[in-house]
Amino acid sequence: MARRRPATPDVPAAKTPASSGRRRLLGWLWGVLGAIVTFEAIWVVGSFLRPRQRSAEADDALVVAGPVERFVPGTVTAFPGGRFYLACLEDGGFLALDRTCTHLGCTVPWNAETGRFECPCHASSFDIGGSVLAAPAPRPLDIYPVRVENGVVKVDTGRRIRRATFDPAQVARA
Ligand code: FES
């Protein structure tokens, strides 16, 4: 007669160092996956909000210079906050000129006595329309779009325009 082995009770497998290491690795992987999903969610929400931010920036960039009558033909008005000059040409047209010299970037002041923009760094000069009168500046002063709405002059300082030459089409009129 065969002898029967005594039954062994069902005991859970003992925790080995290898199984707890695997558990820690899985926990770490879940953490990394969670971080990636969170990052993607933030990116998606951010891309939905971005167009609204751009339009807020566009509003900030618009400078209301003032009513047309405020500007005398043949004069230049500085707008330090907007970093530009508003030139009212002899014919009453408007140009918004950037203050940065196109040679090496010095700030160019307007000299009302000579009727020129005169760069203090290397003596370039520009006429009231920003065209080069004396080198070494290689091109006219940059401009910003100007529009006249209901008799009010507005300058879009968010879009600086580099130009090779003066063109009457650049001038805004009432
Ligand atoms: Fe104006 Fe050189 S930076 S002339």
mmCIF file of C-alpha atoms and ligand atoms in Angstrom:
data_model
loop_
_atom_site.group_PDB
_atom_site.id
_atom_site.type_symbol
_atom_site.label_atom_id
_atom_site.label_comp_id
_atom_site.label_asym_id
_atom_site.label_seq_id
_atom_site.Cartn_x
_atom_site.Cartn_y
_atom_site.Cartn_z
ATOM 1 C CA MET A 1 0.000 0.000 0.000
ATOM 2 C CA ALA A 2 1.317 3.344 -1.084
ATOM 3 C CA ARG A 3 1.895 5.948 1.530
ATOM 4 C CA ARG A 4 0.215 9.333 0.958
ATOM 5 C CA ARG A 5 2.116 12.482 1.415
ATOM 6 C CA PRO A 6 0.656 14.875 3.943
ATOM 7 C CA ALA A 7 -1.175 17.788 2.311
ATOM 8 C CA THR A 8 0.598 21.154 2.486
ATOM 9 C CA PRO A 9 -1.512 24.237 3.219
ATOM 10 C CA ASP A 10 -1.886 26.896 0.452
ATOM 11 C CA VAL A 11 0.526 29.617 1.461
ATOM 12 C CA PRO A 12 1.231 32.667 -0.714
ATOM 13 C CA ALA A 13 4.641 32.752 -2.363
ATOM 14 C CA ALA A 14 7.154 34.568 -0.240
ATOM 15 C CA LYS A 15 8.169 38.073 -1.415
ATOM 16 C CA THR A 16 11.572 37.832 -2.941
ATOM 17 C CA PRO A 17 13.917 40.798 -3.527
ATOM 18 C CA ALA A 18 13.465 40.247 -7.306
ATOM 19 C CA SER A 19 9.656 40.633 -7.207
ATOM 20 C CA SER A 20 9.770 43.824 -5.109
ATOM 21 C CA GLY A 21 12.343 45.269 -7.533
ATOM 22 C CA ARG A 22 9.969 44.525 -10.435
ATOM 23 C CA ARG A 23 7.128 46.199 -8.568
ATOM 24 C CA ARG A 24 9.229 49.316 -7.998
ATOM 25 C CA LEU A 25 10.180 49.426 -11.685
ATOM 26 C CA LEU A 26 6.511 49.162 -12.717
ATOM 27 C CA GLY A 27 5.618 51.942 -10.301
ATOM 28 C CA TRP A 28 8.319 54.134 -11.785
ATOM 29 C CA LEU A 29 7.114 53.411 -15.346
ATOM 30 C CA TRP A 30 3.525 54.350 -14.396
ATOM 31 C CA GLY A 31 4.862 57.576 -12.928
ATOM 32 C CA VAL A 32 6.703 58.419 -16.166
ATOM 33 C CA LEU A 33 3.612 57.615 -18.269
ATOM 34 C CA GLY A 34 1.487 59.801 -15.999
ATOM 35 C CA ALA A 35 3.930 62.679 -16.401
ATOM 36 C CA ILE A 36 3.863 62.341 -20.219
ATOM 37 C CA VAL A 37 0.039 62.316 -20.297
ATOM 38 C CA THR A 38 -0.068 65.373 -17.999
ATOM 39 C CA PHE A 39 2.447 67.219 -20.180
ATOM 40 C CA GLU A 40 0.412 66.469 -23.327
ATOM 41 C CA ALA A 41 -2.798 67.650 -21.657
ATOM 42 C CA ILE A 42 -1.133 70.931 -20.651
ATOM 43 C CA TRP A 43 0.234 71.375 -24.196
ATOM 44 C CA VAL A 44 -3.222 70.809 -25.760
ATOM 45 C CA VAL A 45 -4.866 73.317 -23.400
ATOM 46 C CA GLY A 46 -2.044 75.800 -24.060
ATOM 47 C CA SER A 47 -2.488 75.555 -27.830
ATOM 48 C CA PHE A 48 -6.206 76.321 -27.427
ATOM 49 C CA LEU A 49 -5.386 79.451 -25.425
ATOM 50 C CA ARG A 50 -2.557 80.689 -27.667
ATOM 51 C CA PRO A 51 -4.688 82.539 -30.306
ATOM 52 C CA ARG A 52 -6.310 84.580 -27.530
ATOM 53 C CA GLN A 53 -2.876 85.567 -26.183
ATOM 54 C CA ARG A 54 -1.802 86.712 -29.675
ATOM 55 C CA SER A 55 -4.820 88.968 -30.055
ATOM 56 C CA ALA A 56 -4.127 90.489 -26.623
ATOM 57 C CA GLU A 57 -0.552 91.201 -27.753
ATOM 58 C CA ALA A 58 -1.879 92.786 -30.959
ATOM 59 C CA ASP A 59 -4.069 95.128 -28.853
ATOM 60 C CA ASP A 60 -1.028 96.069 -26.735
ATOM 61 C CA ALA A 61 0.978 96.828 -29.878
ATOM 62 C CA LEU A 62 -1.555 99.340 -31.230
ATOM 63 C CA VAL A 63 -0.602 102.892 -30.239
ATOM 64 C CA VAL A 64 -3.240 105.592 -30.610
ATOM 65 C CA ALA A 65 -1.104 108.571 -31.563
ATOM 66 C CA GLY A 66 -3.912 111.141 -31.516
ATOM 67 C CA PRO A 67 -6.183 113.197 -33.770
ATOM 68 C CA VAL A 68 -4.840 114.216 -37.181
ATOM 69 C CA GLU A 69 -5.077 117.954 -36.327
ATOM 70 C CA ARG A 70 -2.578 117.507 -33.519
ATOM 71 C CA PHE A 71 0.254 116.970 -36.009
ATOM 72 C CA VAL A 72 1.663 119.875 -37.991
ATOM 73 C CA PRO A 73 2.922 119.093 -41.519
ATOM 74 C CA GLY A 74 6.705 118.968 -41.685
ATOM 75 C CA THR A 75 7.154 117.959 -38.030
ATOM 76 C CA VAL A 76 8.223 114.837 -36.160
ATOM 77 C CA THR A 77 6.734 113.658 -32.848
ATOM 78 C CA ALA A 78 8.576 111.182 -30.632
ATOM 79 C CA PHE A 79 6.660 108.356 -28.966
ATOM 80 C CA PRO A 80 9.206 106.965 -26.485
ATOM 81 C CA GLY A 81 6.808 104.296 -25.152
ATOM 82 C CA GLY A 82 6.229 102.953 -28.643
ATOM 83 C CA ARG A 83 9.884 103.415 -29.641
ATOM 84 C CA PHE A 84 8.992 105.258 -32.850
ATOM 85 C CA TYR A 85 8.674 108.707 -34.368
ATOM 86 C CA LEU A 86 5.528 109.832 -36.099
ATOM 87 C CA ALA A 87 6.534 111.955 -39.075
ATOM 88 C CA CYS A 88 3.854 114.229 -40.495
ATOM 89 C CA LEU A 89 5.122 114.934 -44.001
ATOM 90 C CA GLU A 90 4.732 118.286 -45.790
ATOM 91 C CA ASP A 91 1.700 116.952 -47.692
ATOM 92 C CA GLY A 92 -0.021 115.843 -44.445
ATOM 93 C CA GLY A 93 0.761 112.124 -44.862
ATOM 94 C CA PHE A 94 2.007 110.031 -41.917
ATOM 95 C CA LEU A 95 4.942 107.664 -41.476
ATOM 96 C CA ALA A 96 5.844 105.877 -38.243
ATOM 97 C CA LEU A 97 9.623 105.473 -38.194
ATOM 98 C CA ASP A 98 11.583 103.137 -35.954
ATOM 99 C CA ARG A 99 14.200 104.893 -33.823
ATOM 100 C CA THR A 100 16.912 102.316 -34.560
ATOM 101 C CA CYS A 101 19.703 103.222 -36.962
ATOM 102 C CA THR A 102 19.965 100.716 -39.804
ATOM 103 C CA HIS A 103 23.770 100.777 -39.584
ATOM 104 C CA LEU A 104 24.587 99.303 -36.156
ATOM 105 C CA GLY A 105 21.445 99.922 -34.143
ATOM 106 C CA CYS A 106 22.064 103.182 -32.251
ATOM 107 C CA THR A 107 19.019 105.254 -31.317
ATOM 108 C CA VAL A 108 18.626 108.058 -33.844
ATOM 109 C CA PRO A 109 17.369 111.436 -32.562
ATOM 110 C CA TRP A 110 15.422 113.915 -34.676
ATOM 111 C CA ASN A 111 17.097 117.298 -35.124
ATOM 112 C CA ALA A 112 14.320 119.847 -35.713
ATOM 113 C CA GLU A 113 16.850 122.572 -36.650
ATOM 114 C CA THR A 114 18.452 120.625 -39.492
ATOM 115 C CA GLY A 115 15.243 118.739 -40.327
ATOM 116 C CA ARG A 116 17.073 115.409 -40.225
ATOM 117 C CA PHE A 117 17.445 112.295 -38.143
ATOM 118 C CA GLU A 118 21.138 112.310 -37.172
ATOM 119 C CA CYS A 119 22.790 109.218 -35.768
ATOM 120 C CA PRO A 120 25.302 110.099 -33.030
ATOM 121 C CA CYS A 121 27.337 106.913 -33.527
ATOM 122 C CA HIS A 122 28.774 107.130 -37.067
ATOM 123 C CA ALA A 123 27.050 110.230 -38.464
ATOM 124 C CA SER A 124 24.457 108.635 -40.714
ATOM 125 C CA SER A 125 21.533 110.920 -41.405
ATOM 126 C CA PHE A 126 18.007 110.417 -42.687
ATOM 127 C CA ASP A 127 15.334 112.748 -44.054
ATOM 128 C CA ILE A 128 11.866 113.147 -42.536
ATOM 129 C CA GLY A 129 10.678 110.120 -44.526
ATOM 130 C CA GLY A 130 13.528 108.008 -43.122
ATOM 131 C CA SER A 131 15.522 107.857 -46.389
ATOM 132 C CA VAL A 132 19.320 107.818 -46.075
ATOM 133 C CA LEU A 133 20.964 111.210 -46.670
ATOM 134 C CA ALA A 134 24.422 110.190 -45.435
ATOM 135 C CA ALA A 135 26.032 106.737 -45.088
ATOM 136 C CA PRO A 136 27.145 104.386 -43.575
ATOM 137 C CA ALA A 137 23.479 103.459 -42.937
ATOM 138 C CA PRO A 138 22.677 100.986 -45.716
ATOM 139 C CA ARG A 139 18.908 101.519 -45.965
ATOM 140 C CA PRO A 140 16.052 103.741 -44.760
ATOM 141 C CA LEU A 141 14.722 103.626 -41.210
ATOM 142 C CA ASP A 142 12.248 100.800 -40.643
ATOM 143 C CA ILE A 143 8.589 101.729 -40.449
ATOM 144 C CA TYR A 144 5.435 100.564 -38.666
ATOM 145 C CA PRO A 145 2.004 100.379 -40.327
ATOM 146 C CA VAL A 146 -0.056 103.536 -39.770
ATOM 147 C CA ARG A 147 -3.774 103.912 -40.293
ATOM 148 C CA VAL A 148 -6.070 106.873 -39.875
ATOM 149 C CA GLU A 149 -9.494 105.913 -38.516
ATOM 150 C CA ASN A 150 -12.217 108.509 -37.882
ATOM 151 C CA GLY A 151 -9.603 111.251 -37.875
ATOM 152 C CA VAL A 152 -7.350 109.436 -35.371
ATOM 153 C CA VAL A 153 -3.823 108.247 -36.200
ATOM 154 C CA LYS A 154 -2.986 104.713 -35.015
ATOM 155 C CA VAL A 155 0.338 102.873 -35.234
ATOM 156 C CA ASP A 156 0.764 99.099 -35.128
ATOM 157 C CA THR A 157 4.085 98.709 -33.299
ATOM 158 C CA GLY A 158 3.780 94.924 -33.423
ATOM 159 C CA ARG A 159 4.879 94.780 -37.057
ATOM 160 C CA ARG A 160 8.172 96.475 -37.951
ATOM 161 C CA ILE A 161 8.714 96.728 -41.709
ATOM 162 C CA ARG A 162 12.198 96.666 -43.197
ATOM 163 C CA ARG A 163 12.338 98.524 -46.510
ATOM 164 C CA ALA A 164 14.919 99.016 -49.219
ATOM 165 C CA THR A 165 13.678 102.411 -50.309
ATOM 166 C CA PHE A 166 10.993 105.033 -49.705
ATOM 167 C CA ASP A 167 7.730 104.361 -51.491
ATOM 168 C CA PRO A 168 4.761 106.803 -51.432
ATOM 169 C CA ALA A 169 2.530 103.756 -50.769
ATOM 170 C CA GLN A 170 4.112 103.546 -47.295
ATOM 171 C CA VAL A 171 2.522 106.888 -46.334
ATOM 172 C CA ALA A 172 -0.859 106.855 -44.532
ATOM 173 C CA ARG A 173 -3.325 109.604 -45.287
ATOM 174 C CA ALA A 174 -6.484 110.858 -43.631
HETATM 175 FE FE1 FES B 1 24.088 104.866 -36.831
HETATM 176 FE FE2 FES B 1 26.409 103.660 -37.213
HETATM 177 S S1 FES B 1 24.858 103.148 -35.835
HETATM 178 S S2 FES B 1 25.630 105.406 -38.210
#
